[in-house]
Amino acid sequence: MQLGRYRFDQMSYHMTVSFCVFNSSMFPAMHISSVLALTFFLWVNLCGASEHSSRADARCQPLQARFSDAPSSFNSYFTPISPEGSYSVTDAGLEMYLFKPDGRVTKSAGANDRLGNGATINSTFTLSAGKVTIQMSAPTVAGVITAAILIGDSSSDEIDVELVCGEPNSWQTNLFVPDPRNAKPEYGVFSSKEGVNNIAALHAYSIDVSAERIVWSLDGRVVRTLPKDQCTKNGFSHFPTHTMRVQLGIWDASSPAGTAAWGKGPIDWSRAPDRVTAVVKSITVECD
């Protein structure tokens, strides 16, 4: 396995490209057409190198982001897709918030009529293979879900780690890769429930993906291996084939009723805090 950083190298690389293209004054003795020709030559070759680098990067790039020690890691590797104020980077790590809905929340037929707004954070990098380890803790509020998943960059593929916060001594693994030819989505078919000693404590959850299998681990111990040949259902393969991003989030599972039942909800906001918090301390990507 390798560990390291890559975005700073990429940034330096792009700065070098800009210097080569725009500083034509470095060649005062050359005819402008020669400068343009040289610039075009450099541009073609550098773009080709960049394209090659991007293809390689899509498979796996090693990194380690420790939010509590280096808050700048967040801006280097991640971007929020939820509103400002739904997260913050603190000494504890990346804090993700779920806020109580505005107005009165009414429960009916096993679901709440209003949902809280929670944080969703996406990585700025993609990968198609490698091991991603998320060190995080979750609240123990029934009806809240804390998730760390790999999600398709241009597809609906998902490989999930889900903490159902109303079940503090378990966590769930899941694979969801819909096939457009299959009219019936295979929800819950490739899921499992694993044990953990209190999700409110800090634990390391890992997803390790290769072309032949997916492995989930807890604190360095393998708890589930799913081979590719066991991902076929009704004649359709449900093994991921697209590049994926890391997505982190906390969300309200209080509706519809089926989701609320799965999430041990709905949330009782008369007892829950107005702001519920999950914390991600670090994320590591390892490559074979």
Coordinates of C-alpha atoms in Angstrom, one line a residue:
M1 CA 0.0 0.0 0.0
Q2 CA 1.1 3.6 -0.6
L3 CA 0.2 6.8 1.3
G4 CA 0.7 10.3 0.1
R5 CA -0.8 13.5 -1.3
Y6 CA -1.4 14.5 -4.9
R7 CA -3.4 17.7 -5.3
F8 CA -0.5 20.0 -4.5
D9 CA 1.6 18.3 -7.2
Q10 CA -1.3 18.8 -9.6
M11 CA -1.5 22.4 -8.7
S12 CA 2.2 22.9 -9.2
Y13 CA 1.9 21.2 -12.5
H14 CA -0.9 23.5 -13.7
M15 CA 1.1 26.5 -12.6
T16 CA 4.0 25.3 -14.7
V17 CA 1.7 24.9 -17.7
S18 CA 0.4 28.5 -17.3
F19 CA 4.0 29.8 -17.1
C20 CA 5.0 28.1 -20.3
V21 CA 2.0 29.3 -22.2
F22 CA 1.7 32.9 -21.2
N23 CA 5.3 34.0 -20.8
S24 CA 6.2 34.5 -24.4
S25 CA 8.3 37.5 -23.5
M26 CA 11.0 35.0 -22.6
F27 CA 11.7 34.7 -26.3
P28 CA 12.2 38.3 -27.5
A29 CA 14.4 37.3 -30.5
M30 CA 11.9 34.9 -31.9
H31 CA 9.3 35.8 -34.5
I32 CA 5.8 35.8 -33.1
S33 CA 4.8 32.9 -35.4
S34 CA 7.6 30.9 -33.9
V35 CA 6.5 31.7 -30.4
L36 CA 3.0 30.7 -31.2
A37 CA 4.2 27.5 -32.8
L38 CA 6.3 26.7 -29.8
T39 CA 3.4 27.5 -27.5
F40 CA 1.0 25.3 -29.5
F41 CA 3.6 22.5 -29.3
L42 CA 3.9 22.8 -25.6
W43 CA 0.2 23.0 -25.1
V44 CA -0.5 19.8 -27.2
N45 CA 2.2 17.9 -25.3
L46 CA 1.2 19.1 -21.9
C47 CA -2.5 18.5 -22.5
G48 CA -1.6 15.0 -23.6
A49 CA 0.4 14.5 -20.5
S50 CA -2.5 15.9 -18.4
E51 CA -5.0 13.6 -20.1
H52 CA -2.8 10.6 -19.5
S53 CA -2.4 11.7 -15.9
S54 CA -6.2 12.1 -15.5
R55 CA -6.8 8.6 -16.7
A56 CA -4.2 7.2 -14.2
D57 CA -5.7 9.4 -11.4
A58 CA -9.2 8.0 -12.0
R59 CA -8.1 4.5 -10.8
C60 CA -6.6 5.5 -7.5
Q61 CA -4.4 8.3 -6.0
P62 CA -3.1 7.8 -2.4
L63 CA -3.9 10.5 0.1
Q64 CA -4.3 11.1 3.8
A65 CA -6.6 14.0 5.1
R66 CA -6.6 14.5 8.8
F67 CA -9.1 17.3 9.4
S68 CA -8.3 17.8 13.1
D69 CA -4.6 18.3 12.5
A70 CA -4.7 20.0 9.1
P71 CA -8.0 21.8 8.4
S72 CA -6.7 22.8 4.9
S73 CA -7.1 19.1 3.9
F74 CA -10.8 19.8 3.6
N75 CA -10.4 22.4 0.9
S76 CA -7.7 20.3 -0.8
Y77 CA -9.8 17.2 -1.3
F78 CA -13.5 17.9 -0.6
T79 CA -16.3 20.3 -1.5
P80 CA -19.7 20.8 0.2
I81 CA -22.9 20.3 -1.9
S82 CA -25.1 21.3 1.1
P83 CA -25.7 24.9 2.3
E84 CA -23.1 26.9 4.1
G85 CA -23.4 26.3 7.8
S86 CA -24.2 22.6 7.4
Y87 CA -20.6 21.7 8.3
S88 CA -17.4 23.1 9.9
V89 CA -13.8 22.0 10.3
T90 CA -12.8 22.1 14.0
D91 CA -10.2 20.6 16.3
A92 CA -12.4 17.6 16.5
G93 CA -12.4 17.1 12.7
L94 CA -15.0 17.7 10.0
E95 CA -18.3 18.2 11.8
M96 CA -21.4 17.6 9.8
Y97 CA -24.7 18.9 11.1
L98 CA -28.4 17.9 10.7
F99 CA -30.8 20.8 11.7
K100 CA -34.3 20.5 13.1
P101 CA -36.9 21.5 10.5
D102 CA -38.5 24.9 10.7
G103 CA -41.9 25.0 12.2
R104 CA -43.9 22.3 14.0
V105 CA -43.0 18.7 13.2
T106 CA -46.0 16.3 13.2
K107 CA -45.8 12.6 13.2
S108 CA -48.4 10.6 11.3
A109 CA -48.6 7.0 10.1
G110 CA -45.0 6.3 11.2
A111 CA -43.4 9.4 9.5
N112 CA -42.7 13.0 10.1
D113 CA -44.3 15.7 7.9
R114 CA -41.1 17.7 7.8
L115 CA -37.5 16.7 7.3
G116 CA -34.3 18.3 8.7
N117 CA -31.5 19.5 6.5
G118 CA -28.2 17.8 6.8
A119 CA -24.7 18.1 5.4
T120 CA -23.5 16.4 2.2
I121 CA -19.8 16.5 1.3
N122 CA -18.3 15.2 -1.9
S123 CA -14.6 14.5 -2.7
T124 CA -13.0 16.4 -5.6
F125 CA -11.2 13.2 -6.6
T126 CA -12.4 10.0 -8.1
L127 CA -11.2 6.4 -8.1
S128 CA -12.2 3.1 -9.5
A129 CA -10.1 0.9 -7.2
G130 CA -8.4 1.3 -3.9
K131 CA -9.1 1.3 -0.1
V132 CA -10.9 4.2 1.5
T133 CA -10.9 4.4 5.3
I134 CA -13.1 6.9 7.1
Q135 CA -12.4 7.5 10.8
M136 CA -15.7 8.9 12.2
S137 CA -18.2 9.0 15.1
A138 CA -22.0 9.3 14.9
P139 CA -24.8 10.6 17.1
T140 CA -27.1 8.1 18.8
V141 CA -30.3 9.8 17.8
A142 CA -33.0 7.4 16.4
G143 CA -34.0 8.4 12.9
V144 CA -30.7 9.9 11.9
I145 CA -28.4 8.3 9.4
T146 CA -24.6 9.0 9.1
A147 CA -23.1 7.7 5.9
A148 CA -19.8 7.4 4.2
I149 CA -20.2 6.0 0.7
L150 CA -18.5 5.7 -2.7
I151 CA -20.9 7.0 -5.2
G152 CA -20.7 6.9 -9.0
D153 CA -19.2 10.0 -10.6
S154 CA -21.6 9.6 -13.6
S155 CA -23.8 6.8 -12.4
S156 CA -26.0 5.7 -9.5
D157 CA -23.5 3.1 -8.3
E158 CA -23.1 3.0 -4.5
I159 CA -20.9 1.2 -2.1
D160 CA -22.1 2.2 1.4
V161 CA -21.1 2.4 5.0
E162 CA -24.3 3.5 6.9
L163 CA -24.6 4.1 10.6
V164 CA -28.3 3.9 11.6
C165 CA -28.0 6.1 14.7
G166 CA -30.9 4.4 16.5
E167 CA -28.8 1.2 16.6
P168 CA -25.6 2.3 18.3
N169 CA -24.0 -1.1 18.4
S170 CA -24.3 -2.0 14.7
W171 CA -23.4 -0.6 11.3
Q172 CA -24.5 -1.5 7.8
T173 CA -22.7 -2.3 4.5
N174 CA -24.5 -2.1 1.2
L175 CA -24.0 -2.3 -2.5
F176 CA -26.5 -0.7 -4.8
V177 CA -25.7 -0.8 -8.6
P178 CA -28.9 -0.5 -10.6
D179 CA -29.0 -1.9 -14.1
P180 CA -31.2 0.2 -16.5
R181 CA -32.4 -3.0 -18.2
N182 CA -33.8 -4.2 -14.8
A183 CA -37.1 -2.6 -14.1
K184 CA -37.0 -3.7 -10.4
P185 CA -34.4 -1.9 -8.3
E186 CA -32.6 -4.4 -6.0
Y187 CA -32.9 -2.5 -2.7
G188 CA -31.3 -4.2 0.3
V189 CA -30.3 -7.3 -1.7
F190 CA -26.6 -6.8 -1.2
S191 CA -26.7 -5.5 2.4
S192 CA -25.4 -6.7 5.7
K193 CA -25.5 -5.6 9.4
E194 CA -22.2 -5.8 11.4
G195 CA -21.4 -5.2 15.0
V196 CA -19.6 -2.3 16.5
N197 CA -18.9 -1.1 20.1
N198 CA -20.9 2.1 20.1
I199 CA -21.0 4.3 16.9
A200 CA -20.6 7.4 19.2
A201 CA -17.0 6.4 19.7
L202 CA -14.4 7.0 17.0
H203 CA -14.0 4.0 14.6
A204 CA -12.3 3.4 11.3
Y205 CA -14.7 2.1 8.6
S206 CA -13.1 0.9 5.3
I207 CA -14.2 0.1 1.8
D208 CA -11.7 -1.8 -0.3
V209 CA -12.6 -2.1 -4.0
S210 CA -10.9 -4.1 -6.8
A211 CA -12.0 -5.5 -10.1
E212 CA -13.0 -8.8 -8.4
R213 CA -14.4 -8.0 -5.0
I214 CA -15.4 -5.4 -2.4
V215 CA -14.2 -5.7 1.2
W216 CA -15.5 -3.8 4.2
S217 CA -13.5 -3.5 7.4
L218 CA -13.9 -2.1 10.9
D219 CA -10.8 -0.8 12.8
G220 CA -8.6 -2.8 10.5
R221 CA -10.5 -6.1 10.8
V222 CA -12.3 -7.5 7.7
V223 CA -16.0 -8.1 8.4
R224 CA -17.3 -8.7 4.9
T225 CA -16.1 -9.8 1.5
L226 CA -18.4 -9.6 -1.5
P227 CA -16.9 -11.3 -4.6
K228 CA -18.0 -10.0 -8.1
D229 CA -19.5 -13.3 -9.0
Q230 CA -21.9 -13.0 -6.1
C231 CA -23.3 -9.7 -7.4
T232 CA -25.6 -11.1 -10.0
K233 CA -29.4 -11.0 -9.5
N234 CA -32.1 -12.0 -11.9
G235 CA -29.5 -12.3 -14.7
F236 CA -28.1 -8.7 -14.1
S237 CA -24.7 -7.9 -12.7
H238 CA -24.7 -5.3 -9.9
F239 CA -21.0 -4.9 -9.5
P240 CA -19.7 -1.3 -9.9
T241 CA -18.0 -0.5 -13.1
H242 CA -17.8 3.4 -13.0
T243 CA -15.3 5.8 -11.3
M244 CA -16.6 6.9 -7.9
R245 CA -16.3 9.8 -5.5
V246 CA -16.3 9.7 -1.7
Q247 CA -19.5 11.2 -0.3
L248 CA -20.0 12.0 3.4
G249 CA -23.3 12.9 4.9
I250 CA -25.8 13.1 7.8
W251 CA -29.5 12.9 6.9
D252 CA -33.0 12.7 8.3
A253 CA -34.6 9.3 7.7
S254 CA -38.0 10.3 9.1
S255 CA -40.0 9.9 5.9
P256 CA -41.5 8.0 4.1
A257 CA -42.7 5.5 6.7
G258 CA -40.6 2.6 5.3
T259 CA -37.4 4.7 5.5
A260 CA -38.3 5.8 9.0
A261 CA -38.8 2.2 10.1
W262 CA -35.4 1.2 8.7
G263 CA -33.8 4.3 10.3
K264 CA -35.4 3.5 13.7
G265 CA -37.3 6.8 13.4
P266 CA -38.9 9.1 12.8
I267 CA -36.8 11.6 14.8
D268 CA -38.5 12.8 18.0
W269 CA -37.5 16.4 17.8
S270 CA -39.0 17.1 21.2
R271 CA -36.1 15.1 22.7
A272 CA -33.4 15.5 20.1
P273 CA -31.1 18.5 20.0
D274 CA -31.9 21.2 17.4
R275 CA -28.5 20.4 15.8
V276 CA -27.3 16.8 15.5
T277 CA -23.6 16.3 14.8
A278 CA -21.5 13.6 13.2
V279 CA -17.7 13.9 13.1
V280 CA -15.2 12.7 10.5
K281 CA -11.6 12.9 11.9
S282 CA -9.7 11.6 8.9
I283 CA -9.9 10.0 5.5
T284 CA -7.2 7.8 4.0
V285 CA -7.0 6.4 0.5
E286 CA -4.5 3.5 -0.1
C287 CA -3.6 2.1 -3.5
D288 CA -2.2 -1.4 -4.4

